[in-house]
mmCIF file of C-alpha atoms in Angstrom:
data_model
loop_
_atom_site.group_PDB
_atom_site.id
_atom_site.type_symbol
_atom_site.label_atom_id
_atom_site.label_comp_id
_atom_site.label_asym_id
_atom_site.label_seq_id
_atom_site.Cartn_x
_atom_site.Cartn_y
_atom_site.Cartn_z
ATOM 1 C CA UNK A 1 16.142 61.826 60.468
ATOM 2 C CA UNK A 2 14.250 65.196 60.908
ATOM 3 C CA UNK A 3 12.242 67.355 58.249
ATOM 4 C CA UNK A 4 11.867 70.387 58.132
ATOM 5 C CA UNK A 5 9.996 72.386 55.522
ATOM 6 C CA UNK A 6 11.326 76.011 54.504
ATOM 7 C CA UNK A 7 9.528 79.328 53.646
ATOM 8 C CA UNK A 8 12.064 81.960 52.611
ATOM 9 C CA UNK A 9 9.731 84.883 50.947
ATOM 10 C CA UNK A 10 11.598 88.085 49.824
ATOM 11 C CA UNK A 11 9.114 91.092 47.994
ATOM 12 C CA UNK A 12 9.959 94.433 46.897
ATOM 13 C CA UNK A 13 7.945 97.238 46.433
ATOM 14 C CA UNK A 14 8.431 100.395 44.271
ATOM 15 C CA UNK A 15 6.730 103.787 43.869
ATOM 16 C CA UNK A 16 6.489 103.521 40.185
ATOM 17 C CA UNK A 17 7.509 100.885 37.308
ATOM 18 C CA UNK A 18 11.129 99.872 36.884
ATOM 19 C CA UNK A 19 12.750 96.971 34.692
ATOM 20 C CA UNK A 20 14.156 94.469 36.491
ATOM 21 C CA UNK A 21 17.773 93.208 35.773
ATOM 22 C CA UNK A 22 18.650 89.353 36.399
ATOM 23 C CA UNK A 23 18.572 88.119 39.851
ATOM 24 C CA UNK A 24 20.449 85.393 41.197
ATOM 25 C CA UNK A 25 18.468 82.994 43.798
ATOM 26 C CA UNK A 26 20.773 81.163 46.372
ATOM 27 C CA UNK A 27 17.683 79.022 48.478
ATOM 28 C CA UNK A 28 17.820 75.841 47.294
ATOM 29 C CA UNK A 29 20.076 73.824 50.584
ATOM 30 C CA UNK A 30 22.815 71.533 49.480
ATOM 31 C CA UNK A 31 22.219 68.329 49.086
ATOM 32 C CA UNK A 32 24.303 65.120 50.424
ATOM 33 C CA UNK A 33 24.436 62.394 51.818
ATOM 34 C CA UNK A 34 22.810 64.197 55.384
ATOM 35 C CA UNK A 35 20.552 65.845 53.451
ATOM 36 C CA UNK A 36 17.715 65.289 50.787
ATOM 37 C CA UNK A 37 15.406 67.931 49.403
ATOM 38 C CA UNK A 38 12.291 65.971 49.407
ATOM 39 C CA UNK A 39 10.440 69.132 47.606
ATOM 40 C CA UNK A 40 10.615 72.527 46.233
ATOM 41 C CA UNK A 41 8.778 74.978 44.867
ATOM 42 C CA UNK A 42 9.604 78.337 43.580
ATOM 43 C CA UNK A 43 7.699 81.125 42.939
ATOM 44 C CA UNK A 44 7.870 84.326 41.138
ATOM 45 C CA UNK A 45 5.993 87.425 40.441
ATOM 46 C CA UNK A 46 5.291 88.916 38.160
ATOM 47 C CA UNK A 47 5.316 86.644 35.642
ATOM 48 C CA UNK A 48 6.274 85.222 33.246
ATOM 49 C CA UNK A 49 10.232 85.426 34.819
ATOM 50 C CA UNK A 50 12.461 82.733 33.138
ATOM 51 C CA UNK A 51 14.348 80.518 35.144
ATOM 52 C CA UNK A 52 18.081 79.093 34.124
ATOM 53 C CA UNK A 53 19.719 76.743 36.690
ATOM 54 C CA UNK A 54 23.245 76.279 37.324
ATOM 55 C CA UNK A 55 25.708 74.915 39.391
ATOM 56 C CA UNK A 56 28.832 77.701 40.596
ATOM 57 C CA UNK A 57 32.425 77.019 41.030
ATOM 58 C CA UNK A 58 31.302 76.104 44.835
ATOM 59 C CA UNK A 59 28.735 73.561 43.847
ATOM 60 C CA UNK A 60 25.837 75.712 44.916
ATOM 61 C CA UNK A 61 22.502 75.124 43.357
ATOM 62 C CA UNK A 62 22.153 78.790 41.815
ATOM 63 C CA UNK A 63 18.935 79.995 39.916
ATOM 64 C CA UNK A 64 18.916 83.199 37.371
ATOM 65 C CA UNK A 65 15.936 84.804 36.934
ATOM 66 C CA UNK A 66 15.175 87.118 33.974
ATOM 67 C CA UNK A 67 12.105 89.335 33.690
ATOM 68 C CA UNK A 68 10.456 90.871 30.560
ATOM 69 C CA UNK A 69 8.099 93.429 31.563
ATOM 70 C CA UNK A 70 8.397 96.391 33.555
ATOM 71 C CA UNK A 71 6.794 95.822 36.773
ATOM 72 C CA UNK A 72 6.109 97.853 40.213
ATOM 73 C CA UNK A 73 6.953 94.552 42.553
ATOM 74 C CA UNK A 74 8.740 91.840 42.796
ATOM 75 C CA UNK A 75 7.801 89.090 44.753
ATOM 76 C CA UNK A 76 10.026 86.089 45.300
ATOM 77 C CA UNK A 77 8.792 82.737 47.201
ATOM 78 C CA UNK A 78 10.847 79.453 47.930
ATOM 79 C CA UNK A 79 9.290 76.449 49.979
ATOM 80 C CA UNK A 80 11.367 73.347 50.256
ATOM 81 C CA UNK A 81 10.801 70.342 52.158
ATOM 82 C CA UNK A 82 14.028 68.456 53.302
ATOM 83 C CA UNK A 83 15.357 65.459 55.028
ATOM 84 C CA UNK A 84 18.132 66.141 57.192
ATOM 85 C CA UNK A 85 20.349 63.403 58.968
ATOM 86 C CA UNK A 86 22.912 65.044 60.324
ATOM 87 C CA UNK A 87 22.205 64.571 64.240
ATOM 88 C CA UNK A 88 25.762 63.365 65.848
ATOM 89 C CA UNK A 89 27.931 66.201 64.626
ATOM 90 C CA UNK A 90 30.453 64.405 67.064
ATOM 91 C CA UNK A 91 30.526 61.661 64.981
ATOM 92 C CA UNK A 92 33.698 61.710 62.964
ATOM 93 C CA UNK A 93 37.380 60.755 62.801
ATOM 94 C CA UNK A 94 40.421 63.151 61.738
ATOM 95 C CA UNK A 95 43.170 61.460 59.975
ATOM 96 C CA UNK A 96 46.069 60.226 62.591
ATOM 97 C CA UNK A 97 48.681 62.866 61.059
ATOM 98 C CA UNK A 98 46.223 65.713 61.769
ATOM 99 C CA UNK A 99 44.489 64.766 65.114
ATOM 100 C CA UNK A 100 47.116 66.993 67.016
ATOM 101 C CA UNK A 101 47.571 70.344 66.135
ATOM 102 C CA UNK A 102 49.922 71.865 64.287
ATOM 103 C CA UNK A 103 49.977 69.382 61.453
ATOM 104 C CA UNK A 104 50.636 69.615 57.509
ATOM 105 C CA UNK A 105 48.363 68.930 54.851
ATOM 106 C CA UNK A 106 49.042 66.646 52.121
ATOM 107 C CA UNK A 107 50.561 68.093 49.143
ATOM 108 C CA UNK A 108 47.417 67.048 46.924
ATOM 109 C CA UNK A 109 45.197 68.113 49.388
ATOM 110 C CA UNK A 110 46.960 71.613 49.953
ATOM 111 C CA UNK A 111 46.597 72.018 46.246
ATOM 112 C CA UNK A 112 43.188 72.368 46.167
ATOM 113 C CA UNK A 113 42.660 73.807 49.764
ATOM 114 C CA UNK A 114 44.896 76.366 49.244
ATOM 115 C CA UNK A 115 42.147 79.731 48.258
ATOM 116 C CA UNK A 116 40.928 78.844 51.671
ATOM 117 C CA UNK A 117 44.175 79.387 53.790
ATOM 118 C CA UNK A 118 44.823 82.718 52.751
ATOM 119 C CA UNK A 119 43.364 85.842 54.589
ATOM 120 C CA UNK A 120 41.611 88.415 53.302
ATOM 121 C CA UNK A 121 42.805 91.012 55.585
ATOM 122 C CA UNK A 122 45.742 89.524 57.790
ATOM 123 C CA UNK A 123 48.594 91.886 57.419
ATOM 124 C CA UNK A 124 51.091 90.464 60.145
ATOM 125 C CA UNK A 125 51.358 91.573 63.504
ATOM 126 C CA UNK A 126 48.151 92.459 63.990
ATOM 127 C CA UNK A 127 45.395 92.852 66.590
ATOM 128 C CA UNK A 128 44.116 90.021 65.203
ATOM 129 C CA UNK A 129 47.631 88.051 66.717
ATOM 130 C CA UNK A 130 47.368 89.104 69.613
ATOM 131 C CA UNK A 131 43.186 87.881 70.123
ATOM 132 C CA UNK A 132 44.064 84.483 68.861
ATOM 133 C CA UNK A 133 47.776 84.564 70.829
ATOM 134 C CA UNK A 134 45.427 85.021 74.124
ATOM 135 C CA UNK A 135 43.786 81.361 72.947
ATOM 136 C CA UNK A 136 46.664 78.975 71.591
ATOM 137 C CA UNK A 137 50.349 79.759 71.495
ATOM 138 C CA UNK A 138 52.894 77.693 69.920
ATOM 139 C CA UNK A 139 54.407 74.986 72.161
ATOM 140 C CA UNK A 140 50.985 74.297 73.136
ATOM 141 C CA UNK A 141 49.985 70.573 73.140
ATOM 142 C CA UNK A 142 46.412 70.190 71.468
ATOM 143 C CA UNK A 143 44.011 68.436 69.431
ATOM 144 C CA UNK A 144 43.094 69.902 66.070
ATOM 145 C CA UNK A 145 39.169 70.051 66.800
ATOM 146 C CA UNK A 146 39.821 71.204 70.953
ATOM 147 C CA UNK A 147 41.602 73.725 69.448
ATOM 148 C CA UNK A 148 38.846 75.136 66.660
ATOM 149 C CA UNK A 149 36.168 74.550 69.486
ATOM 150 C CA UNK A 150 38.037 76.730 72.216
ATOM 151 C CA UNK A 151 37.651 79.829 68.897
ATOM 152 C CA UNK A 152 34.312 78.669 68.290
ATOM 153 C CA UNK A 153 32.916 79.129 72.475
ATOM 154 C CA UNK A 154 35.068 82.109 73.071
ATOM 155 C CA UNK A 155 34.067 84.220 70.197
ATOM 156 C CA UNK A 156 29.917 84.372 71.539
ATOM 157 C CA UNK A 157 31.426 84.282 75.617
ATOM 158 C CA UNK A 158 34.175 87.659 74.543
ATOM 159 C CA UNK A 159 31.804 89.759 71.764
ATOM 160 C CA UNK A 160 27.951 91.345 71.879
ATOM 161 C CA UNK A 161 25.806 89.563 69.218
ATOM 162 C CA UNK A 162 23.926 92.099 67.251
ATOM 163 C CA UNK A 163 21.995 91.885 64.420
ATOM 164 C CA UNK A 164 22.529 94.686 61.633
ATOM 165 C CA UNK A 165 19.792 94.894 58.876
ATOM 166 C CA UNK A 166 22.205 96.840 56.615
ATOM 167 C CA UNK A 167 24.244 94.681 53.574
ATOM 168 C CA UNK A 168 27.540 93.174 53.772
ATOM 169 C CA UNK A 169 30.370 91.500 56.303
ATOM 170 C CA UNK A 170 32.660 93.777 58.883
ATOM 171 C CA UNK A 171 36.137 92.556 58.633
ATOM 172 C CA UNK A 172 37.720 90.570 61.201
ATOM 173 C CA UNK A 173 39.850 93.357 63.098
ATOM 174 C CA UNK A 174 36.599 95.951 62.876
ATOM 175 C CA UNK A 175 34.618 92.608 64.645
ATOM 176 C CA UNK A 176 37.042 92.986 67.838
ATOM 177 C CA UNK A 177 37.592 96.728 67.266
ATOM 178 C CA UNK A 178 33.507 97.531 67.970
ATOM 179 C CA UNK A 179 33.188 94.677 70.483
ATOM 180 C CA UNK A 180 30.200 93.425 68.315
ATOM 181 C CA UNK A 181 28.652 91.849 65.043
ATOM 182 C CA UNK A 182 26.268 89.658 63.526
ATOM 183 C CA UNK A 183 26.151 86.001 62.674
ATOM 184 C CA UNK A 184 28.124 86.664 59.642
ATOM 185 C CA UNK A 185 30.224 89.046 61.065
ATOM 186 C CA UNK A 186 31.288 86.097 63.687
ATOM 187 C CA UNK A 187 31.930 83.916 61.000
ATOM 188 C CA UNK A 188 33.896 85.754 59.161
ATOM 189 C CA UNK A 189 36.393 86.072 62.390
ATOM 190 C CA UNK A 190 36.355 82.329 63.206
ATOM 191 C CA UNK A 191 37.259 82.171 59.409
ATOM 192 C CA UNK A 192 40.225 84.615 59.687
ATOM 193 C CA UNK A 193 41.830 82.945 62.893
ATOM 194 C CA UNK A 194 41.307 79.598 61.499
ATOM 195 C CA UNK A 195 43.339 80.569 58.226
ATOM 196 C CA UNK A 196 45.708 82.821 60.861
ATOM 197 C CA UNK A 197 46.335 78.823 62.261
ATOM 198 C CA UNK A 198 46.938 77.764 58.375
ATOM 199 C CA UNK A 199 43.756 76.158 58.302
ATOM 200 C CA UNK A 200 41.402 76.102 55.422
ATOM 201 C CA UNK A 201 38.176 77.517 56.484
ATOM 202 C CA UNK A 202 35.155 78.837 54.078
ATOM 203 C CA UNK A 203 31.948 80.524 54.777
ATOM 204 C CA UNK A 204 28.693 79.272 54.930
ATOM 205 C CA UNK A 205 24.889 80.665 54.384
ATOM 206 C CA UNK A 206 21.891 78.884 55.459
ATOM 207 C CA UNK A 207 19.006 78.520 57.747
ATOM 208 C CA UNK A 208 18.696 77.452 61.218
ATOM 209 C CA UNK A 209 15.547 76.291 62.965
ATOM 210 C CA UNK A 210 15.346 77.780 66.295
ATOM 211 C CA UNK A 211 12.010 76.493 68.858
ATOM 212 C CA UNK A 212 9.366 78.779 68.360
ATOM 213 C CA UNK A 213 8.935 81.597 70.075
ATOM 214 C CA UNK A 214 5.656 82.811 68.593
ATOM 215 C CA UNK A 215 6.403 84.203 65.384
ATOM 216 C CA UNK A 216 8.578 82.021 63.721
ATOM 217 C CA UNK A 217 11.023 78.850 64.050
ATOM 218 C CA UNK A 218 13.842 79.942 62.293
ATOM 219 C CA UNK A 219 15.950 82.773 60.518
ATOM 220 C CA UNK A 220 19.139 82.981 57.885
ATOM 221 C CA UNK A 221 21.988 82.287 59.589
ATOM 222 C CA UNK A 222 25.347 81.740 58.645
ATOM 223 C CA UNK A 223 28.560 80.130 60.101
ATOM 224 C CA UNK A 224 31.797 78.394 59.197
ATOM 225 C CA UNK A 225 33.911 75.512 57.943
ATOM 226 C CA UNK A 226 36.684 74.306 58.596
ATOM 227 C CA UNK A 227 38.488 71.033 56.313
ATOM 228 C CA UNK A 228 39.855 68.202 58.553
ATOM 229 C CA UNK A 229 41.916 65.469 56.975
ATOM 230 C CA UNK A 230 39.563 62.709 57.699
ATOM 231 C CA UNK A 231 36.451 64.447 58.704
ATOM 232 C CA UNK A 232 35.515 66.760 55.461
ATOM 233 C CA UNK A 233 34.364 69.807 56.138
ATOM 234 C CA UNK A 234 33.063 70.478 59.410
ATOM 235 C CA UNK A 235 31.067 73.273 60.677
ATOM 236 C CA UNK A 236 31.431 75.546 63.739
ATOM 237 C CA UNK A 237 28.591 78.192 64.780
ATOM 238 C CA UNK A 238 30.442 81.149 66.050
ATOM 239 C CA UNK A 239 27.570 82.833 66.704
ATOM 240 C CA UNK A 240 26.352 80.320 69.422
ATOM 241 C CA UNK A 241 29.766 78.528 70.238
ATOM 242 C CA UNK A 242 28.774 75.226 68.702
ATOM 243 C CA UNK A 243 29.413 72.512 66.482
ATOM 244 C CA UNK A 244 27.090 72.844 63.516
ATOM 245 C CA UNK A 245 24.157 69.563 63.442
ATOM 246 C CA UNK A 246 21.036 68.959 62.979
ATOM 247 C CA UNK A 247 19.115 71.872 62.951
ATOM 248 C CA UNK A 248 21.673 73.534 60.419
ATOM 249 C CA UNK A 249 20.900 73.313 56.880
ATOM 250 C CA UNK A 250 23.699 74.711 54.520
ATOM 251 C CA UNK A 251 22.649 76.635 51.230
ATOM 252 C CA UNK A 252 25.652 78.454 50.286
ATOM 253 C CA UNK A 253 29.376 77.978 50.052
ATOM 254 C CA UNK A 254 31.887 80.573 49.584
ATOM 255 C CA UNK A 255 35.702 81.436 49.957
ATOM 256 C CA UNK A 256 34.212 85.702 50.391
ATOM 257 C CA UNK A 257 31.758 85.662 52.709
ATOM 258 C CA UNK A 258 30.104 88.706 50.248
ATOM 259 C CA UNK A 259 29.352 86.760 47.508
ATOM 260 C CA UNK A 260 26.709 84.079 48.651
ATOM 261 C CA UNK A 261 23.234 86.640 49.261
ATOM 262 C CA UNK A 262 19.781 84.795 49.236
ATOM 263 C CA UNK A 263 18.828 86.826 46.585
ATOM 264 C CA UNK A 264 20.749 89.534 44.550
ATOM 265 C CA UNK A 265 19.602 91.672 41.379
ATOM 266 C CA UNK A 266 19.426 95.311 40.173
ATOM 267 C CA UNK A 267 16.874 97.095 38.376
ATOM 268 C CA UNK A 268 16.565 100.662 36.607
ATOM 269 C CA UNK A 269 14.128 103.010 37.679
ATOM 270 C CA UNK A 270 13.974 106.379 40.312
ATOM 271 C CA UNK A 271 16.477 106.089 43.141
ATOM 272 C CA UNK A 272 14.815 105.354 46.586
ATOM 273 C CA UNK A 273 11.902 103.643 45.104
ATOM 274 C CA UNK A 274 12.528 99.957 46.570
ATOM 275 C CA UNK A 275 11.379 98.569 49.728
ATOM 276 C CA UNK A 276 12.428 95.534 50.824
ATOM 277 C CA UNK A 277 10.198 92.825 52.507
ATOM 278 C CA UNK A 278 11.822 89.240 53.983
ATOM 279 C CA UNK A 279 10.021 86.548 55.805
ATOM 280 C CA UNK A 280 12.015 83.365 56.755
ATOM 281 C CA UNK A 281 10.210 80.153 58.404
ATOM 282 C CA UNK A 282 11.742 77.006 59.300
ATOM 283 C CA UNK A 283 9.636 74.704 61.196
ATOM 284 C CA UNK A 284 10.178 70.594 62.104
ATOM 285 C CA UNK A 285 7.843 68.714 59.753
ATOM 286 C CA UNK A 286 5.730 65.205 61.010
ATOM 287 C CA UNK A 287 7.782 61.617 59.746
ATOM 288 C CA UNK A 288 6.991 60.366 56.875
ATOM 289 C CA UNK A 289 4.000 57.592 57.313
ATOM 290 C CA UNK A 290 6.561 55.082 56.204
ATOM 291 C CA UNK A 291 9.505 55.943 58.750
ATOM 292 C CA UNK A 292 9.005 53.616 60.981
ATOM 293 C CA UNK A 293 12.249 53.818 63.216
ATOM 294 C CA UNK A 294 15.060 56.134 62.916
ATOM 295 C CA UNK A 295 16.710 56.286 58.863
ATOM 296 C CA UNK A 296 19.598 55.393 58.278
ATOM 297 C CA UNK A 297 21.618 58.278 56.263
ATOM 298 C CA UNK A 298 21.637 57.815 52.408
ATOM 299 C CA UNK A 299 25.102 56.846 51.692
ATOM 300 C CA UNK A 300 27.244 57.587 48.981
ATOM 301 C CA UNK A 301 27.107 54.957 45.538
ATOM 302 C CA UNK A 302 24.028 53.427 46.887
ATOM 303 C CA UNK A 303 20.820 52.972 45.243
ATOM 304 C CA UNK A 304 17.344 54.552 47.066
ATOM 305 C CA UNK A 305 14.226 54.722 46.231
ATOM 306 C CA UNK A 306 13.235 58.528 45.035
ATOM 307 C CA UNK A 307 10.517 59.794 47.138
ATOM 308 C CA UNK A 308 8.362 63.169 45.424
#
């Protein structure tokens, strides 16, 4: 098991007062059976800001702030502590029927996996075709996973990573048109040629803890997921052509990759007068006193004792 405690600060600054609209706050990670948040705190100025928690049609933890005063910053804090046991990625079965691919899902399953098969942008014959027909074409003997993994390697080893400050996701076709993208950008791609295969793939937001290199341990990061019969869903890092473990912590689902931001709001006052301020650290924290060997995941049904 490895902790890791999370600082995900986001401020902005404006030239005069404006009233702030409701903001929705996407920080706190998933939690599971790999991970546990041990703590979290949350905090918010100017106050007083009302919090209402909910969970969305995804399952994500989501937090609505309000605000009742006009106000000429915003300043947005989240520090979490959690316990993550993911750390054999590898270890997994896929069902017999889908080990090799292609292979059909179950009617049942299907029903529900269905939103996550269909492109967003696939038109038919397609650039896109013709990048994935340069990977796997039919007649092909392979396994399922080899399959997703060749995607996952080739997409960092055939396009530039670069990062782009400005909002939003470049489609899949203006990915291989420029040659380049971000994290999300890659995702988005491996998510496109995954539902291309007519598997159901869905977009993920989190954090990933890097070694330090001086400033900081970690960043956002996002990457992808892909349902095996068998398995669940299991992630793939486009971005760095691996298999998503340990040093991964999910926050966000979605079937768009738009619609799962940190943090997203609106407020009323002079255009131009926002600035925008994020700070993201994730750093490994000490074992807890009582660990004395390596922890056994929490499993499913099974009673544990709480820890705060």
């Amino acid at each position: 098991m490895q902790r890791y405690k999370i600082v995900h600060r986001t401020h902005y600054g404006f030239n005069a007062p404006v009233e702030l609209g409701p903001h929705s706050l996407l920080l706190r990670p998933r939690e599971g059976h790999e991970l546990r948040v041990e703590s979290s705190k949350l905090n918010i100025m100017p106050m007083p800001a009302t919090l209402r928690w909910y969970r969305d049609v995804q399952d994500n933890s989501v937090a609505i702030a309000t605000f009742q005063e006009p106000t000429d910053q915003l300043t947005i804090e989240s520090e979490i502590v959690i316990q993550q046991y993911h750390e054999a990625p590898l270890d997994f079965m896929v069902a017999d029927y889908a080990v090799n691919y292609p292979f059909v899902y179950k009617p049942d399953d299907r029903a529900v996996l269905s939103p996550y098969m269909n492109s967003a942008e696939h038109t038919g014959c397609d650039q896109l075709d013709e990048w994935l027909g340069q990977l796997w074409q039919p007649g092909e003997q392979i396994q399922t996973y080899a399959l997703l993994q060749r995607i996952n390697e080739h997409i960092p080893k055939a396009l530039t990573y670069q990062m782009r400050e400005e909002p939003g996701v470049q489609g899949a076709l203006e990915t291989l048109s420029r040659g380049s993208g971000s994290c999300r950008d890659f995702a988005n791609l491996f998510m496109e040629a995954a539902r291309l295969l007519g598997l159901p793939a869905r977009f993920v937001s989190g954090y990933l803890h890097v070694e330090p290199d001086g400033l900081q341990g970690g960043s956002t990061h996002a990457w992808a997921e892909v349902y095996l019969p068998g398995a669940g869903w299991k992630g793939f890092d486009p971005t760095h052509g691996e298999v998503v473990g340990t040093n991964y912590i999910a926050v966000a689902v979605a079937h768009l990759p738009e619609s799962v931001p940190p943090v997203a709001g609106s407020f009323v006052g002079p255009l131009g007068a926002g600035r925008l301020e994020v700070g993201v650290w994730v750093e490994r924290e000490p074992p807890l006193p009582d660990e004395a060997g390596p922890a056994a995941p929490p499993q499913p049904g099974g009673l544990e004792k709480a820890r705060n």
